[in-house]
Coordinates of C-alpha atoms and ligand atoms in Angstrom, one line a residue:
X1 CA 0.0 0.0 0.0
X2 CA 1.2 3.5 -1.0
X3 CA 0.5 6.2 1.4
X4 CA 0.2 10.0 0.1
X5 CA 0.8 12.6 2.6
X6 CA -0.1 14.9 3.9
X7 CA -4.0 13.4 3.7
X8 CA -6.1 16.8 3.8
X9 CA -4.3 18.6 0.5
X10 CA -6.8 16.9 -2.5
X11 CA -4.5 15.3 -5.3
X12 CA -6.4 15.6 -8.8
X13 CA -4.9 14.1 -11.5
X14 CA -2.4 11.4 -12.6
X15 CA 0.3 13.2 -12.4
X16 CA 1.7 11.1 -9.4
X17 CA 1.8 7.8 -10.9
X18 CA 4.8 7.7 -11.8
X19 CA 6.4 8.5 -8.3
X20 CA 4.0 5.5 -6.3
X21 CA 5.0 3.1 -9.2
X22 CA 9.0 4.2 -8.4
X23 CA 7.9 3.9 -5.0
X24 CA 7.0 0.4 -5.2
X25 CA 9.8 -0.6 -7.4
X26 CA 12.1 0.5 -4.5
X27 CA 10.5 -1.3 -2.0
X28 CA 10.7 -4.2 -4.1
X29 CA 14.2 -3.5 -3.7
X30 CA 14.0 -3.5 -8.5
X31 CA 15.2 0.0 -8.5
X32 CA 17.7 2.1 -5.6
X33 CA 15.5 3.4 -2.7
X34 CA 18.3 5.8 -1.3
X35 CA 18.9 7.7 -4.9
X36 CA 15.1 7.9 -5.1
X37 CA 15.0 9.6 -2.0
X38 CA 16.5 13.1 -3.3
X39 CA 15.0 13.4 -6.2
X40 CA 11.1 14.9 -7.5
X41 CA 9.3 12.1 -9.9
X42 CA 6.5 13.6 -12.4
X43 CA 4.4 11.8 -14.5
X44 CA 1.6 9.9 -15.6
X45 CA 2.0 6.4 -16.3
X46 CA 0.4 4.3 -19.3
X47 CA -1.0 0.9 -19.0
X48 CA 1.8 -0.5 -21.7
X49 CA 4.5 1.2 -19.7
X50 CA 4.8 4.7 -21.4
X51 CA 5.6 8.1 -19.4
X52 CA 2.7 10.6 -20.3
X53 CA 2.9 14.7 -19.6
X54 CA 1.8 16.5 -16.8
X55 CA 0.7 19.8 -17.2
X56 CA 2.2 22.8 -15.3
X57 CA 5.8 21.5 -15.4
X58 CA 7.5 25.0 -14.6
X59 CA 5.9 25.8 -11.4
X60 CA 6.5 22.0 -10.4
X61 CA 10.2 22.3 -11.0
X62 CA 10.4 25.9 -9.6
X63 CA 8.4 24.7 -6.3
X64 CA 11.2 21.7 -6.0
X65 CA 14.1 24.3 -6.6
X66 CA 13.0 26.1 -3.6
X67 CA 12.7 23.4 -1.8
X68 CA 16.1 22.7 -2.1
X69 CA 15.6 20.0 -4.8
X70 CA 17.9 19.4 -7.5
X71 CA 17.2 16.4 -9.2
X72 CA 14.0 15.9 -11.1
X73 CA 12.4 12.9 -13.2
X74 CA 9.6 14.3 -15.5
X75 CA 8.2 12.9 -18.8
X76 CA 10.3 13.3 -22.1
X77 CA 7.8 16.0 -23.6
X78 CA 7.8 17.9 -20.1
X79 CA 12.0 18.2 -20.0
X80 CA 12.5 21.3 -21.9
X81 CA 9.9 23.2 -19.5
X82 CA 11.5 22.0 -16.6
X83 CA 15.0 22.3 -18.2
X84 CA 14.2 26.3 -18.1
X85 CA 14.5 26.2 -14.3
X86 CA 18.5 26.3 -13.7
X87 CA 20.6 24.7 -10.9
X88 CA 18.1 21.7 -11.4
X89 CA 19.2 18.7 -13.1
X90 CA 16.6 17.2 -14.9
X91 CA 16.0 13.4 -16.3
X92 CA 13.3 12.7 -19.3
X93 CA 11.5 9.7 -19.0
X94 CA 9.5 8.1 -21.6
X95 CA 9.2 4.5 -20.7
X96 CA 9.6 3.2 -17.1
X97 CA 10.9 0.0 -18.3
X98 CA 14.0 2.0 -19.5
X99 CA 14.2 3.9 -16.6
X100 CA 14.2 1.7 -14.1
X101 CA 17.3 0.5 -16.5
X102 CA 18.9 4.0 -15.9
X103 CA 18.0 4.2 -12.2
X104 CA 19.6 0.9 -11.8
X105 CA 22.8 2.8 -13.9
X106 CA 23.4 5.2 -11.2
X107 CA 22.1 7.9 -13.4
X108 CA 21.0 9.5 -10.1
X109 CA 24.2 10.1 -8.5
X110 CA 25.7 12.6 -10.3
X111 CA 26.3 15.9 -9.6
X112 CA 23.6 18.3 -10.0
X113 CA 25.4 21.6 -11.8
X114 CA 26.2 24.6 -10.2
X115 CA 24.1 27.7 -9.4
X116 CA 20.9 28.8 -10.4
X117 CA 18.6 31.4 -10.9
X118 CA 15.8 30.6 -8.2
X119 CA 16.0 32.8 -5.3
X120 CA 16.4 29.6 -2.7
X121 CA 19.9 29.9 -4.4
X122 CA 22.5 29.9 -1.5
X123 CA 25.0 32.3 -1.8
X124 CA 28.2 32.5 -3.9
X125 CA 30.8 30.1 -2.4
X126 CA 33.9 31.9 -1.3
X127 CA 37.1 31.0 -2.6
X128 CA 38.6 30.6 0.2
X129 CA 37.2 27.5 0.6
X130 CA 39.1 25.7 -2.1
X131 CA 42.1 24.1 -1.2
X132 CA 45.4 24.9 -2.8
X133 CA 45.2 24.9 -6.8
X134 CA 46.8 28.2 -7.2
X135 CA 47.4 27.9 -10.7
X136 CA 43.6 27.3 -11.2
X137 CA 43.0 30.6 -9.2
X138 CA 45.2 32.3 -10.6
X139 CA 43.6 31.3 -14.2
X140 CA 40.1 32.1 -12.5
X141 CA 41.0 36.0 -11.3
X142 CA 42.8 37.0 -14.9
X143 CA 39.5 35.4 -16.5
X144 CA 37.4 37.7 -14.0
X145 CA 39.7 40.8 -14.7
X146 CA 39.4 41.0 -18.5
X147 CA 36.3 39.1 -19.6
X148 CA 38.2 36.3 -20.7
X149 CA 36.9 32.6 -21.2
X150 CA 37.6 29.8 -18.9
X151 CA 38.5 26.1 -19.8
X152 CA 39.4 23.8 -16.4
X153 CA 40.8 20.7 -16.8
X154 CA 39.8 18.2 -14.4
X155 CA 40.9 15.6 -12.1
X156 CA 38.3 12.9 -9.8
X157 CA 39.4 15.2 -6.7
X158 CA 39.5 18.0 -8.0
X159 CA 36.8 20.8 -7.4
X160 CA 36.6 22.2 -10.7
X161 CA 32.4 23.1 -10.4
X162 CA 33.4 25.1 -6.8
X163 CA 36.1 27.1 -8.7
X164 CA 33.5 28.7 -10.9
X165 CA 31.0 28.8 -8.5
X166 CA 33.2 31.4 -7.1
X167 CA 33.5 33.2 -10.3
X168 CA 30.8 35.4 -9.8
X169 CA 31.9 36.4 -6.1
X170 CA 35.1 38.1 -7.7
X171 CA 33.2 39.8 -10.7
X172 CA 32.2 43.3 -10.4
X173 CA 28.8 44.2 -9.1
X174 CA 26.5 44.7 -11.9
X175 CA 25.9 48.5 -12.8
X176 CA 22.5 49.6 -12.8
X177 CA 22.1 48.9 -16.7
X178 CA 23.6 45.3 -16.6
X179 CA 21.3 44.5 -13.5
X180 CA 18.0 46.2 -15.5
X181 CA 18.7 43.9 -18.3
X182 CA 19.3 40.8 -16.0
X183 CA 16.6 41.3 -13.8
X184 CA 14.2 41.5 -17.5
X185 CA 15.6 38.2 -18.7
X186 CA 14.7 36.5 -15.5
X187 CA 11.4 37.4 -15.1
X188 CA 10.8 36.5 -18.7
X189 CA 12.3 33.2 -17.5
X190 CA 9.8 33.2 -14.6
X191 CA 12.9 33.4 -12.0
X192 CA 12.6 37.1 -10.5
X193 CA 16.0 37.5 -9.0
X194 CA 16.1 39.1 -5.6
X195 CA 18.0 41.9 -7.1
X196 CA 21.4 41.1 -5.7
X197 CA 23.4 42.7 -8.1
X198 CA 25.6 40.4 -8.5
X199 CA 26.6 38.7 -12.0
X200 CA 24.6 35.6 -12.7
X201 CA 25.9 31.6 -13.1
X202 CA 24.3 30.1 -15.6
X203 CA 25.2 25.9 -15.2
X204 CA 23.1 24.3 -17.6
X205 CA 22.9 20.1 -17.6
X206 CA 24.3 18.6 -20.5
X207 CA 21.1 16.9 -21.3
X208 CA 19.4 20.0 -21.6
X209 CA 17.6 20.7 -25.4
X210 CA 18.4 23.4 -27.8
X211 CA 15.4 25.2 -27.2
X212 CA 16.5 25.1 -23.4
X213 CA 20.1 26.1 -24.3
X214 CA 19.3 29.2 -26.7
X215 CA 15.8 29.8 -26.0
X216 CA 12.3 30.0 -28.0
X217 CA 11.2 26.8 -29.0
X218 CA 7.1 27.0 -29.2
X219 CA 7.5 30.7 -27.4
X220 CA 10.1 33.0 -28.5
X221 CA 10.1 35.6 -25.4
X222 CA 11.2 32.6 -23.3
X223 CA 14.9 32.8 -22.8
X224 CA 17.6 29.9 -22.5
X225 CA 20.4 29.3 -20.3
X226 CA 22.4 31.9 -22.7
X227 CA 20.5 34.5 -21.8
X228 CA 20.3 33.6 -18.1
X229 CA 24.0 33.8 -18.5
X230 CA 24.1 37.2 -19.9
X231 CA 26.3 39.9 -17.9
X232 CA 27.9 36.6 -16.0
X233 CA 28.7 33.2 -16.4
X234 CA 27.6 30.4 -18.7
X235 CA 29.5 27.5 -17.5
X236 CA 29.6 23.6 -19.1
X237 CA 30.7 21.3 -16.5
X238 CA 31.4 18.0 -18.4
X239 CA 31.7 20.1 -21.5
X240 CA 32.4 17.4 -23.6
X241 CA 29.1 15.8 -23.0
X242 CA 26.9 18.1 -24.5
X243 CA 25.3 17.4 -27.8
X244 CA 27.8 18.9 -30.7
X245 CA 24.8 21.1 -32.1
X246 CA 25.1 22.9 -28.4
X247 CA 28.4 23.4 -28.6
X248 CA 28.3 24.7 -32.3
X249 CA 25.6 27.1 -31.4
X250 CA 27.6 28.3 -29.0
X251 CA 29.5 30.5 -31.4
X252 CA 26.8 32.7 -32.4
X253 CA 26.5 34.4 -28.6
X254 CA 30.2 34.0 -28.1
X255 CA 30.5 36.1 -31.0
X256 CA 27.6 38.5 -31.5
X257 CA 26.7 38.9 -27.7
X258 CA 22.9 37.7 -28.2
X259 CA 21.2 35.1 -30.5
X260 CA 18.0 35.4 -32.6
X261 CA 14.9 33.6 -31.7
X262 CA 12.5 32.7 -34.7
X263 CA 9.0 32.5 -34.5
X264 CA 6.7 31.7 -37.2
X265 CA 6.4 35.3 -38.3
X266 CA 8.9 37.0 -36.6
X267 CA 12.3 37.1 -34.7
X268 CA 13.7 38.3 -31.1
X269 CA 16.7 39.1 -30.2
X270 CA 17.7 38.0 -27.0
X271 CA 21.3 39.5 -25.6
X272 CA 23.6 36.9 -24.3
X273 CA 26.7 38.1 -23.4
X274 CA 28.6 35.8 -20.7
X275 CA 31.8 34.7 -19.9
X276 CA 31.8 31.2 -20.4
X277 CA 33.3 28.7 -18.1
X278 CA 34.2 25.2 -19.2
X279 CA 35.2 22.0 -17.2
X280 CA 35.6 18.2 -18.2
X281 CA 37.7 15.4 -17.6
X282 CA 40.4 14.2 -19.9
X283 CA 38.5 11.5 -21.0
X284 CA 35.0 9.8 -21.3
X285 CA 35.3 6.7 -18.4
X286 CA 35.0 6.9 -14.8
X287 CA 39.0 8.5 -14.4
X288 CA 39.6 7.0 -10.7
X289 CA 39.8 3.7 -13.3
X290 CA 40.9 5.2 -16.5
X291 CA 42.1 2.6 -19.0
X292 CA 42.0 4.8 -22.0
X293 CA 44.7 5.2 -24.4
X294 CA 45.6 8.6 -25.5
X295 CA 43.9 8.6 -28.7
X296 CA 40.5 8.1 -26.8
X297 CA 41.5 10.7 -24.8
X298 CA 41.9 13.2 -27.8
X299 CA 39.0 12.0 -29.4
X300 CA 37.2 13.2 -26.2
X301 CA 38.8 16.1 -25.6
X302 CA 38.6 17.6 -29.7
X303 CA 34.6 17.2 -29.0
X304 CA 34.8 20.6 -27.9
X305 CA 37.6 22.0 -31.0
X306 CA 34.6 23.9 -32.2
X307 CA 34.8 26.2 -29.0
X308 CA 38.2 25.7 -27.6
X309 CA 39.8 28.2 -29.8
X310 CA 37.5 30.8 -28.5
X311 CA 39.2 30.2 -24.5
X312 CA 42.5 31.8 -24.1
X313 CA 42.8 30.3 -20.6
X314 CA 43.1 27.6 -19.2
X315 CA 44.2 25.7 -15.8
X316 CA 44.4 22.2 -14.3
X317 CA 42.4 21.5 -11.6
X318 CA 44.0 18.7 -9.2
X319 CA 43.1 17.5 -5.9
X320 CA 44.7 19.8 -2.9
X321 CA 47.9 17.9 -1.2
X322 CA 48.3 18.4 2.3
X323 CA 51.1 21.3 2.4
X324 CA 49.1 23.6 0.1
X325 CA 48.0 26.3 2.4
X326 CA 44.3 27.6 2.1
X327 CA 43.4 29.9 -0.4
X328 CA 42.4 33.7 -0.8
X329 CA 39.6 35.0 -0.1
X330 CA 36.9 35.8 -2.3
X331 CA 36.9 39.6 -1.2
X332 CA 40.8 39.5 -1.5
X333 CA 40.8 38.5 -5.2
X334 CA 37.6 40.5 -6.3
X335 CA 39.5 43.8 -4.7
X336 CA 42.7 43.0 -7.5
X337 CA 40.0 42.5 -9.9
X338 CA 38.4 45.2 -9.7
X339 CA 41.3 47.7 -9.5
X340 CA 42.6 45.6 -12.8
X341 CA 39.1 46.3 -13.9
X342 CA 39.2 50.4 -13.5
X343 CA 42.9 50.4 -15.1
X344 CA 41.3 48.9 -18.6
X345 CA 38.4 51.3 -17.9
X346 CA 40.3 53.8 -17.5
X347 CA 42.6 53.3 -20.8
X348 CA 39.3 52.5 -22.9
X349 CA 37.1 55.2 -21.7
X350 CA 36.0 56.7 -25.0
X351 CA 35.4 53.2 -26.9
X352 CA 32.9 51.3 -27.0
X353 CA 34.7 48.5 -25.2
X354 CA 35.0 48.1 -21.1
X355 CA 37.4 45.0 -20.8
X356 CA 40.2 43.9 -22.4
X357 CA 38.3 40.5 -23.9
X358 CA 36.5 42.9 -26.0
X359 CA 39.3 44.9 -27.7
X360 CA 39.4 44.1 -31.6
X361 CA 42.7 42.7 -32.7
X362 CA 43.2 45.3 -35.1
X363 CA 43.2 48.1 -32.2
X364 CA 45.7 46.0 -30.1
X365 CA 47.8 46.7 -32.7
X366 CA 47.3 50.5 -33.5
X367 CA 45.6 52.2 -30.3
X368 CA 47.7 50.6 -27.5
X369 CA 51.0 49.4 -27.5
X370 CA 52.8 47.1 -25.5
X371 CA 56.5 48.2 -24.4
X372 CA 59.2 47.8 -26.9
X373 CA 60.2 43.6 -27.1
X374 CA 57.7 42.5 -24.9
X375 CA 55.9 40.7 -27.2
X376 CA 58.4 38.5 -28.6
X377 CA 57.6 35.0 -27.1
X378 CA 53.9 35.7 -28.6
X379 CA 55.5 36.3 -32.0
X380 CA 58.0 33.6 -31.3
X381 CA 54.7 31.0 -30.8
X382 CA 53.4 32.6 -33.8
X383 CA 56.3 32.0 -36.2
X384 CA 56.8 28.2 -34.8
X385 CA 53.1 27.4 -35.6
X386 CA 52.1 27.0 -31.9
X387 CA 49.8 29.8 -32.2
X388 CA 47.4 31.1 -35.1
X389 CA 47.0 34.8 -35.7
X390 CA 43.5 34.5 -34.1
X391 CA 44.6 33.2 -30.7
X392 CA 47.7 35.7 -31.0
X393 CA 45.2 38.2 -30.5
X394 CA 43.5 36.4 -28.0
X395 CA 46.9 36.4 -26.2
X396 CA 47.3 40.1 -26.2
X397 CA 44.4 40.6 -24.8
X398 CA 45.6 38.1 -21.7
X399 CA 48.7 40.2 -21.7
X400 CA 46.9 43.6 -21.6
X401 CA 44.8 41.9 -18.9
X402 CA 48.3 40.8 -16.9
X403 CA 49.7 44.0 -17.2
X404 CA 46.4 45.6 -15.5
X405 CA 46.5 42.7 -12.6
X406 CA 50.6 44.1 -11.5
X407 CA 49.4 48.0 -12.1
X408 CA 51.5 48.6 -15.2
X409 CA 50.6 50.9 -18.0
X410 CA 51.0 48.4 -20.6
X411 CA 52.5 44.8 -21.0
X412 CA 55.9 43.7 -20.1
X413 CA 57.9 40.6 -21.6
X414 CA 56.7 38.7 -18.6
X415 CA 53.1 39.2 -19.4
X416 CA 53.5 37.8 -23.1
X417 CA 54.9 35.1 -21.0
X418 CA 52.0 35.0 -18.4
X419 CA 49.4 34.5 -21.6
X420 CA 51.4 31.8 -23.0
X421 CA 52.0 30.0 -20.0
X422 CA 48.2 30.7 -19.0
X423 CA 47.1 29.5 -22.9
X424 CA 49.1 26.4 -22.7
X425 CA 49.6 25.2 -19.0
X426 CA 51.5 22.3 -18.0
X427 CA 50.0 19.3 -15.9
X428 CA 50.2 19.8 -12.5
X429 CA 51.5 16.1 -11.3
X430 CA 50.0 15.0 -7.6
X431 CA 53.1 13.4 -5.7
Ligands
ZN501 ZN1 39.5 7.1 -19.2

């Protein structure tokens, strides 16, 4: 006998039957009980089997999210609603035959994203609570002090998801503009903010849909994780596993700072501008047990070619050792950021740019120039073939954004340096 609690709230509808048939799966010991316990199940269930839609998806998932949920099982045609709601992790369903296969897989223990948008979101971690990884941090604060984008590079201890979650934390506030437009997108999203001020994390699943992702879909004022992204952070934990259409659409706000939502008789533009933050392992197996041979490895890895040239740093993230002190705080690194910050705004007052990321190549060369020689590792890369002319300019930018970080006026040999050490780290190896 399933029990449904509490007793005096009336429950219309089917929507439920999916949950008492998981229920008594469990107890039957044919599925995990303990995963089931953490996670919100939605759905009708079919005679033959099949997962039917509930209606009213969104406020379900929102109500969970406050609740502190973060994992939810809905019906297939119901995930892109509830993907909407971020800092949720969300598993389609269509037939409970397959999954009580993927139940029985483990797909329940991973690790919801990051973040999130609903206002039961705790607040930003603080740096200082990651061990050691200095390199990482380091790759983190020059990321945060000139708009650059992020690529980590993880190891099984390694706490690559807390890293960005303190990205936001060292941003600078959002001016009244940038928090206008951010608190628009997230009502149009359904997810008022609470009007912190602070630049938004935007951790979209890997299973999430393009509609999800970019936004639109059957209703083109609905925005997607892009969006919720814009003026902060759009980060990809397990990069690697997101659908290669996501990836590839990627480029469009990476480039243009928005994307274009079509309806059947007309288009929206929806700004996305974001920082974007990318994590993965170094290859596709559980790593504590890795068995892969390098080429597997690559093969993994060049999944996400299509977007790696785009992310002039980039850091391993290893797990801490014992004599790796703590870390910095959060309001120690976001002070040098800042100051780096009002340096570049400082030199580009007048343009229509405000960080160094944003600086076309062509004006690197003409408008600002770095002192006499300091450049030459960049060119040396260039005329060995390590870099093309496109991440060259990426490069300059890192430097420009090094040079702010010490208080010079402009970049120094050792920034060049700094950029190419930052563009191409070496592994960190654990004793
Ligand atoms: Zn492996």
């Amino acid at each position: 006998m399933v029990k449904l609690f509490p007793a005096h709230i009336p429950k219309p509808g089917a929507g439920r039957d999916l949950a008492v048939a998981l229920v008594i799966l469990a107890a039957g010991g044919v599925v995990p009980p303990e995963d089931l316990a953490s996670a919100v199940v939605l759905g009708e269930l079919g005679l033959d089997g099949a997962i039917r839609p509930v209606s009213d998806v969104m406020t379900l998932t929102l109500a969970a999210a406050r609740a502190g949920m973060r994992t939810l099982i809905v019906p297939a045609e119901n995930a892109e609603e509830a993907q909407r709601v971020s800092g949720v992790v969300v598993i389609p369903a269509s037939r409970l035959d397959e999954l009580v296969e993927r139940l029985n897989g483990g797909c329940l223990g991973k690790r919801p994203p990051a973040g999130g948008h609903s206002t039961a979101t705790p607040p930003p971690l603080d740096l200082a609570d990651v061990t050691g990884n200095h390199a990482a941090r380091h790759a983190l604060e020059v990321c945060a002090a000139g708009g650059h984008h992020l690529f980590l590079l993880k190891s099984p201890q390694g706490a690559a998801a807390m890293l960005v979650e303190g990205l936001p934390g060292i941003l600078p506030p959002l001016d009244a503009e940038a928090a206008r437009e951010v608190a628009e997108i997230r009502s149009l999203a359904g997810t008022p903010s609470g009007g912190s001020g602070r630049p938004p994390l935007s951790a979209p699943h890997h299973t999430i849909t393009p509609a999800a992702m970019f936004g639109g879909g059957s209703d083109t004022t609905r925005p997607g994780a892009v969006s919720l992204a814009h003026q902060g952070v759009l980060f990809l934990d397990d990069a690697p596993e997101f659908p290669g259409r996501i990836l590839h659409g990627l480029r469009l706000p990476l480039g243009k700072g928005m994307v274009m939502l079509a309806g059947s008789d007309h288009v929206v533009r929806m700004p996305a501008r974001f920082m974007l933050a990318m994590a993965a392992h170094p290859c596709p197996c559980r790593p504590e047990q890795c068995m892969c041979s390098e080429r597997v490895k690559r093969a993994y890895l060049s999944r996400l070619a299509v977007l790696l040239d785009l992310v002039e740093v980039r850091a391993h993230v290893h797990g801490a050792t014992p004599q790796e002190g703590p870390g910095e705080s959060t309001a120690t690194v976001a002070a040098r950021v800042q100051a780096a910050r009002e340096r570049a705004a400082a030199r580009l007052a007048g343009t229509p740019w405000r960080t160094n990321a944003e600086v076309p190549a062509f004006e690197l060369h003409v408008r600002f120039k770095a002192e006499r020689g300091a450049l030459a590792p960049l060119w040396a890369a260039l005329d060995s073939g390590l870099l093309i002319p496109t991440v060259f300019a990426r490069l300059l930018r890192v430097a420009w954004t090094l040079a702010d970080l010490r208080g010079a006026d402009r970049p120094a040999r050792q920034d060049a340096e700094g950029a190419l050490a930052l563009w191409a780290p070496t592994p960190h190896r654990t004793p």
